[in-house]
């Protein structure tokens, strides 16, 4: 006999619930009734899609302690709720045990939702698999997960998913005149790489470029981070790893959108040949940059990757980056910051992010903050002259490298908060969450289905 999963209102009463309560169940979380093999999941609001997604995750985790092959949750009439439950159930029991010598023995219980659409089941499986790709890579220690390691992973993913893949080595980055990117990577024994993957369906409605910050370690460089702040900086590659997860999902779902993934992979280290505060860098866009702080390295790598992305003439560019501590201070650990020049685009992305189960909010650019990144001796400074508004000044720095014709076709997503959290939350366990994957996939799905439209040269239907 399989386990029966029941989602119940926190305050609901029934014979079964009262029995569970007599055993100590307080109405929220999971409780397993041995007699009837029923797994009760108490939620605040049974109609709230976010609660249901989390309930899926709570169920999947509770089942780890119950040795049964199968658990059945009947499902809802509302397919949105079914999909949310399935995403929570499939992605919510993730654990990263790579470095534990004693692996926990686990009988993986299969969760079945008979009333759910097959499409929802397939989608949730793809999302869970894509999140696992991103989470595993981000959680991998920096000694292993070097720029080369991530570039090799990108190659393997491309082979498996039939994507085009181009890897640019250091000498090619030099040929591309990526002076900002190269400066960041200079002091590391691990050479930088730019990985460019392409998913190209037969009939593409749009061409999208996704750019990911891939700092496999951010020590801060010569502007060295204090020890406490350096910890977790293996997660500074989260943007690039999210792009890999997204490409996996898009190719498996089979969207009619051409998607380019551009990963800027480097390590920000110290050494005799390190780039220095006071250096002036010439970026690929030929914009000169005064280095005020070598810890503001992500924007330097991204400046050159965004330049490369614009040469592809995409209809939209989205960059994903663990860019600023200021974004975490401002928004908290669970929320991403959405920035750019196009209000409509930002609103549409916000909607998609929230629908997907990710938290995000728009941070508005303003002309006063733009002044803070002016430099006396170069075109722009990589740090702000004020200690306030750091997420926006970093976003506006990136904006300086977006050409006039692309200003309205660019979104910057600062995922510094939710990409890596040192406790479990929502459907995420300790560590990497895969932030950005669900939001971007949902956004691209909306684009594919015509929910939102982009201005596009390719899209005659527009
Ligand atoms: N990788 C960090 C940002 C970060 C901080 C991500 C905390 C996740 C959690 C980034 O490269 C950085 O160090 N930014 C500096 C910029 C400053 C020197 C202008 C920061 O936010 O302190
Ligand atoms: Zn940094
Ligand atoms: Zn960084």
XYZ file of C-alpha atoms and ligand atoms in Angstrom:
486
model
C 0.000 0.000 0.000
C 1.330 3.412 -0.865
C 1.390 6.509 1.323
C -1.503 8.929 0.921
C -0.559 12.615 1.041
C -3.206 15.029 2.261
C -2.843 18.784 2.289
C -4.962 20.300 5.013
C -5.776 23.733 6.297
C -3.816 24.519 9.453
C -7.049 25.055 11.352
C -9.093 22.234 9.810
C -10.536 19.474 11.958
C -11.416 15.863 11.214
C -11.138 12.537 12.977
C -7.796 11.921 11.309
C -6.437 15.385 12.080
C -7.581 15.168 15.681
C -5.889 11.792 15.996
C -2.665 13.303 14.624
C -3.053 16.214 17.024
C -3.420 13.796 19.906
C 0.039 12.504 18.881
C 1.479 16.029 18.931
C 0.791 17.398 15.409
C 0.266 21.164 15.691
C -1.428 21.694 12.342
C 1.535 22.906 10.317
C 4.333 21.015 8.614
C 4.267 17.252 8.081
C 2.853 14.482 10.227
C 2.788 10.785 9.312
C -0.028 8.629 10.597
C 1.396 5.124 10.668
C -1.985 3.369 11.018
C -3.492 4.724 7.817
C -0.189 5.492 6.047
C -1.334 9.075 5.660
C 1.072 11.965 5.384
C -0.670 15.129 6.555
C 0.751 18.444 5.391
C -0.685 21.435 7.206
C -0.630 24.733 5.312
C -1.662 28.310 6.054
C -3.758 28.646 2.900
C -4.801 25.726 0.701
C -5.519 27.959 -2.285
C -2.223 29.813 -2.220
C 0.060 28.558 -4.953
C 3.211 29.409 -2.966
C 1.974 27.437 0.078
C 1.174 24.470 -2.139
C 4.617 24.530 -3.756
C 6.151 24.534 -0.303
C 3.790 21.756 0.778
C 5.167 19.640 -2.077
C 8.646 20.227 -0.748
C 7.643 19.450 2.859
C 6.026 16.210 1.678
C 9.088 15.138 -0.315
C 11.370 15.784 2.662
C 9.060 14.012 5.125
C 9.016 10.977 2.823
C 12.794 10.609 3.248
C 12.090 9.180 6.688
C 9.399 6.792 5.456
C 10.492 3.691 3.550
C 7.783 3.466 0.929
C 8.163 3.235 -2.834
C 5.202 5.370 -3.693
C 3.168 8.272 -2.312
C -0.020 9.571 -3.867
C -1.425 13.065 -3.667
C -4.734 13.163 -5.480
C -4.300 16.691 -6.836
C -6.397 19.794 -7.393
C -8.855 20.905 -10.059
C -6.646 23.954 -10.587
C -3.712 22.852 -12.764
C -1.608 25.760 -11.536
C -1.754 24.307 -8.032
C -0.859 20.839 -9.340
C 2.149 22.233 -11.159
C 3.295 24.135 -8.067
C 2.928 21.032 -5.867
C 4.902 18.949 -8.366
C 7.735 21.491 -8.631
C 7.966 21.563 -4.834
C 7.804 17.781 -4.598
C 10.435 17.103 -7.268
C 12.869 19.948 -6.508
C 12.273 20.307 -2.775
C 14.078 17.227 -1.487
C 17.419 18.225 -3.036
C 20.489 17.595 -0.897
C 24.165 18.062 -1.645
C 26.046 15.147 -0.065
C 29.103 15.112 -2.282
C 31.545 15.706 0.567
C 29.925 13.538 3.262
C 31.821 10.308 3.781
C 28.716 8.572 5.083
C 25.931 9.046 2.585
C 22.448 8.736 4.035
C 20.691 5.631 2.826
C 17.576 6.715 1.074
C 14.650 4.892 -0.423
C 13.485 7.488 -2.896
C 9.709 7.624 -2.744
C 8.000 8.372 -6.020
C 5.324 11.027 -5.666
C 2.330 10.606 -7.938
C -0.452 13.122 -8.583
C -3.193 11.325 -10.574
C -5.298 14.439 -11.210
C -2.371 16.409 -12.622
C -1.853 16.969 -16.305
C 1.011 14.967 -17.886
C 2.431 18.263 -19.130
C 2.730 19.581 -15.577
C 4.528 16.425 -14.470
C 6.978 16.720 -17.358
C 7.548 20.420 -16.692
C 8.165 19.885 -12.973
C 10.648 17.085 -13.728
C 12.562 19.336 -16.129
C 12.625 22.212 -13.624
C 13.840 19.915 -10.834
C 16.566 18.483 -13.057
C 17.648 21.959 -14.194
C 17.721 23.279 -10.635
C 19.859 20.295 -9.656
C 22.357 21.101 -12.416
C 22.695 24.681 -11.158
C 22.668 23.795 -7.458
C 25.259 21.000 -7.809
C 27.643 23.233 -9.761
C 27.305 26.162 -7.354
C 27.736 23.930 -4.297
C 30.895 22.342 -5.716
C 33.987 23.658 -3.956
C 36.144 26.242 -5.728
C 39.184 23.950 -5.798
C 37.194 21.696 -8.166
C 34.818 24.092 -9.852
C 37.368 26.256 -11.675
C 36.559 28.277 -14.815
C 37.843 25.343 -16.900
C 35.645 22.880 -15.006
C 32.518 24.956 -15.658
C 33.515 25.440 -19.308
C 33.948 21.661 -19.648
C 30.576 21.123 -18.021
C 29.077 23.538 -20.545
C 30.633 21.481 -23.359
C 29.166 18.253 -21.989
C 25.739 19.831 -21.554
C 25.932 21.103 -25.138
C 26.792 17.620 -26.426
C 23.936 16.019 -24.492
C 21.357 18.637 -25.425
C 22.446 19.253 -28.995
C 23.459 22.836 -28.378
C 26.186 24.706 -30.225
C 29.105 25.435 -27.981
C 32.041 27.772 -28.392
C 34.667 28.099 -25.681
C 36.912 31.170 -25.803
C 40.279 30.723 -24.110
C 42.463 33.472 -22.671
C 44.219 34.185 -25.964
C 40.862 34.561 -27.690
C 39.667 36.879 -24.929
C 42.771 38.940 -25.687
C 41.882 38.937 -29.381
C 38.405 40.117 -28.406
C 40.074 42.936 -26.448
C 38.224 42.033 -23.272
C 40.496 44.185 -21.109
C 38.131 44.367 -18.144
C 37.382 40.621 -18.004
C 41.082 39.727 -18.410
C 42.217 42.094 -15.638
C 39.965 40.348 -13.104
C 41.360 36.927 -14.040
C 45.026 37.976 -14.135
C 46.244 36.884 -10.706
C 44.659 33.441 -10.737
C 46.464 30.226 -11.620
C 43.145 29.147 -13.127
C 42.758 30.720 -16.557
C 39.509 32.448 -17.549
C 37.073 31.172 -20.158
C 34.040 32.496 -21.923
C 31.536 29.777 -22.774
C 28.977 30.532 -25.461
C 26.181 28.003 -25.867
C 23.363 28.276 -28.379
C 19.965 26.641 -28.470
C 18.588 27.119 -31.963
C 15.128 25.753 -32.784
C 13.960 25.522 -36.402
C 11.526 28.422 -36.247
C 12.594 30.941 -33.634
C 10.258 33.770 -32.648
C 12.993 35.683 -30.858
C 16.681 35.657 -30.201
C 17.592 36.018 -26.517
C 21.036 36.323 -24.941
C 21.545 35.254 -21.339
C 24.740 36.437 -19.697
C 25.934 34.880 -16.436
C 28.513 36.090 -13.915
C 30.769 33.098 -13.356
C 33.298 34.038 -10.667
C 34.305 30.580 -9.501
C 35.845 32.330 -6.521
C 35.730 35.942 -5.391
C 38.402 36.622 -2.792
C 37.972 40.331 -3.487
C 41.372 40.524 -5.172
C 43.844 43.051 -3.706
C 40.865 44.810 -2.091
C 40.692 41.556 -0.164
C 37.463 40.562 1.507
C 37.551 40.046 5.272
C 37.377 36.320 6.129
C 33.747 36.347 7.158
C 32.691 37.920 3.887
C 34.855 35.654 1.748
C 33.062 32.519 2.903
C 30.350 31.394 0.453
C 32.085 33.194 -2.425
C 32.246 29.885 -4.292
C 28.643 30.881 -5.018
C 29.780 33.897 -7.048
C 29.426 31.681 -10.117
C 25.670 31.329 -9.558
C 24.658 33.497 -12.523
C 26.672 31.429 -14.988
C 25.447 28.161 -13.434
C 21.852 29.400 -13.636
C 22.340 30.042 -17.363
C 23.380 26.383 -17.760
C 20.295 25.208 -15.864
C 18.079 27.448 -18.008
C 19.571 26.136 -21.263
C 18.956 22.581 -20.105
C 15.319 23.427 -19.364
C 14.690 25.371 -22.576
C 16.091 22.652 -24.807
C 14.131 19.932 -22.974
C 10.894 21.928 -23.071
C 11.614 22.771 -26.724
C 10.682 26.462 -26.848
C 10.625 28.251 -30.217
C 13.103 30.853 -29.049
C 16.770 31.022 -29.946
C 18.682 31.253 -26.683
C 22.355 32.152 -26.316
C 24.084 31.496 -23.012
C 27.236 33.512 -22.384
C 29.228 32.591 -19.302
C 32.020 34.841 -18.030
C 34.210 32.433 -16.079
C 37.110 33.688 -13.964
C 38.608 33.625 -10.489
C 39.281 36.877 -8.581
C 42.505 36.253 -6.684
C 45.566 38.041 -5.312
C 49.202 37.883 -6.459
C 52.130 39.894 -7.705
C 50.488 40.324 -11.071
C 47.022 41.135 -9.755
C 45.072 44.067 -11.161
C 45.054 46.973 -8.772
C 42.896 49.746 -7.437
C 44.026 52.775 -9.523
C 44.442 50.720 -12.706
C 42.639 51.945 -15.811
C 41.136 49.183 -17.946
C 40.024 49.404 -21.552
C 36.865 47.357 -22.007
C 35.704 45.621 -25.189
C 33.312 48.534 -25.797
C 36.403 50.817 -25.705
C 35.041 52.489 -22.592
C 37.837 53.144 -20.080
C 37.288 52.086 -16.473
C 39.021 53.366 -13.359
C 39.395 50.550 -10.825
C 38.416 51.869 -7.409
C 38.062 48.470 -5.820
C 39.084 45.060 -7.165
C 36.190 43.470 -5.293
C 33.759 45.116 -7.716
C 34.954 42.562 -10.288
C 31.670 41.039 -11.460
C 30.664 44.216 -13.288
C 34.035 44.201 -15.098
C 33.592 40.643 -16.356
C 29.976 41.356 -17.281
C 30.834 44.604 -19.104
C 32.859 42.640 -21.658
C 30.398 39.740 -21.825
C 27.508 42.164 -22.415
C 29.552 43.732 -25.207
C 30.014 40.286 -26.777
C 26.288 39.552 -26.356
C 25.275 42.744 -28.191
C 27.279 41.681 -31.248
C 24.848 38.760 -31.597
C 22.078 41.319 -32.262
C 19.584 39.710 -29.884
C 16.028 40.923 -29.255
C 16.703 40.849 -25.531
C 19.658 40.452 -23.174
C 19.212 39.269 -19.595
C 22.182 39.123 -17.271
C 22.135 37.119 -14.050
C 24.706 37.954 -11.401
C 25.525 37.732 -7.714
C 26.608 41.318 -8.177
C 26.309 43.215 -4.903
C 26.142 42.736 -1.155
C 24.049 45.911 -1.210
C 21.257 44.038 -2.981
C 21.164 41.519 -0.119
C 21.190 44.300 2.478
C 18.360 46.112 0.694
C 16.096 43.238 -0.279
C 16.979 40.467 2.152
C 18.288 37.027 1.340
C 15.314 35.747 -0.599
C 14.647 38.405 -3.206
C 16.349 39.242 -6.492
C 16.659 42.785 -7.830
C 15.403 43.535 -11.336
C 16.992 46.504 -13.116
C 17.160 48.071 -16.551
C 15.811 50.922 -18.656
C 12.611 49.335 -19.969
C 9.742 49.519 -17.454
C 7.471 47.170 -19.393
C 10.123 44.527 -19.631
C 10.863 44.800 -15.928
C 7.188 44.443 -15.039
C 6.803 41.418 -17.283
C 9.890 39.789 -15.837
C 8.684 40.493 -12.307
C 5.342 38.842 -13.091
C 7.048 35.763 -14.537
C 9.437 35.511 -11.575
C 6.627 35.680 -9.016
C 4.485 33.202 -10.976
C 7.417 30.802 -11.071
C 7.777 30.919 -7.292
C 10.819 33.203 -7.125
C 10.799 36.452 -5.197
C 11.945 39.584 -7.001
C 11.432 43.312 -6.981
C 12.251 46.203 -9.310
C 15.039 48.602 -8.336
C 14.699 51.824 -10.301
C 17.654 53.563 -11.887
C 17.951 57.315 -11.357
C 20.167 60.102 -12.659
C 21.527 60.996 -9.232
C 23.008 57.544 -8.696
C 24.481 57.607 -12.196
C 26.649 60.562 -11.150
C 28.182 58.474 -8.383
C 30.075 56.265 -10.853
C 31.700 59.149 -12.722
C 35.485 59.077 -12.770
C 37.815 62.063 -12.909
C 40.385 60.302 -15.084
C 38.476 57.581 -16.987
C 35.066 57.220 -18.635
C 33.574 55.471 -15.625
C 34.557 54.150 -12.186
C 33.867 50.580 -11.079
C 32.791 51.825 -7.655
C 30.347 54.406 -6.454
C 31.489 57.509 -4.577
C 28.682 56.899 -2.073
C 28.240 53.946 0.228
C 24.509 53.939 -0.402
C 22.561 52.509 -3.325
C 25.197 49.942 -4.261
C 22.869 47.560 -6.123
C 21.601 50.334 -8.384
C 25.011 51.921 -8.979
C 26.355 48.493 -10.002
C 23.380 48.048 -12.349
C 23.937 51.524 -13.798
C 27.620 50.722 -14.298
C 26.553 47.766 -16.469
C 24.143 50.089 -18.268
C 27.116 52.169 -19.434
C 28.185 49.204 -21.580
C 24.788 48.768 -23.206
C 24.690 50.508 -26.590
C 21.890 52.983 -27.279
C 20.031 50.518 -29.575
C 19.972 47.874 -26.815
C 19.097 50.089 -23.832
C 15.445 49.025 -24.045
C 16.355 45.388 -24.662
C 18.277 44.644 -21.501
C 17.493 43.382 -18.016
C 19.933 43.004 -15.154
C 18.982 40.568 -12.401
C 20.994 40.749 -9.168
C 20.610 37.323 -7.545
C 23.194 37.928 -4.760
C 20.627 37.226 -2.023
C 18.716 34.096 -3.020
C 21.437 32.325 -5.043
C 23.044 30.886 -1.905
C 21.418 30.870 1.525
C 22.944 29.097 4.509
C 19.669 27.606 5.703
C 16.777 25.810 4.085
C 13.896 28.027 2.962
C 10.832 27.625 0.756
C 11.622 24.711 -1.596
C 15.383 25.146 -1.192
C 17.802 23.319 1.056
C 20.960 24.789 2.612
C 23.281 26.316 0.010
C 22.662 26.913 -3.651
C 19.029 27.443 -4.678
C 19.241 27.797 -8.450
C 17.886 31.358 -8.275
C 17.042 32.747 -11.695
C 16.335 29.379 -13.313
C 12.610 29.236 -12.665
C 12.098 32.964 -13.264
C 13.855 33.041 -16.638
C 12.286 29.769 -17.837
C 8.820 31.100 -16.938
C 9.573 34.403 -18.676
C 10.731 32.624 -21.834
C 7.664 30.371 -21.731
C 5.444 33.460 -21.567
C 7.319 34.919 -24.533
C 6.938 31.687 -26.471
C 3.216 31.538 -25.822
C 2.692 35.192 -26.775
C 1.745 36.396 -23.263
C 4.261 39.189 -23.657
C 5.691 40.514 -26.874
C 9.099 41.935 -27.629
C 10.057 44.336 -30.316
C 11.848 42.053 -32.717
C 13.308 42.133 -36.171
C 12.842 38.369 -36.373
C 9.245 38.393 -35.265
C 7.054 39.227 -38.220
C 3.931 38.454 -36.218
C 4.577 41.409 -33.932
N 30.364 38.859 -5.279
C 30.231 40.069 -4.594
C 28.783 40.393 -4.210
C 28.124 39.490 -3.209
C 28.150 39.783 -1.873
C 27.410 38.376 -3.625
C 27.507 38.971 -0.954
C 26.769 37.571 -2.710
C 26.807 37.875 -1.379
C 30.755 41.244 -5.437
O 31.744 40.932 -6.348
C 31.290 42.243 -4.493
O 32.197 41.934 -3.796
N 30.713 43.430 -4.487
C 31.114 44.471 -3.603
C 31.153 45.761 -4.388
C 31.813 46.889 -3.692
C 33.298 46.632 -3.563
C 31.578 48.168 -4.464
C 30.107 44.531 -2.471
O 28.925 44.328 -2.721
O 30.519 44.758 -1.344
Zn 33.705 41.031 -5.453
Zn 31.789 38.947 -7.009
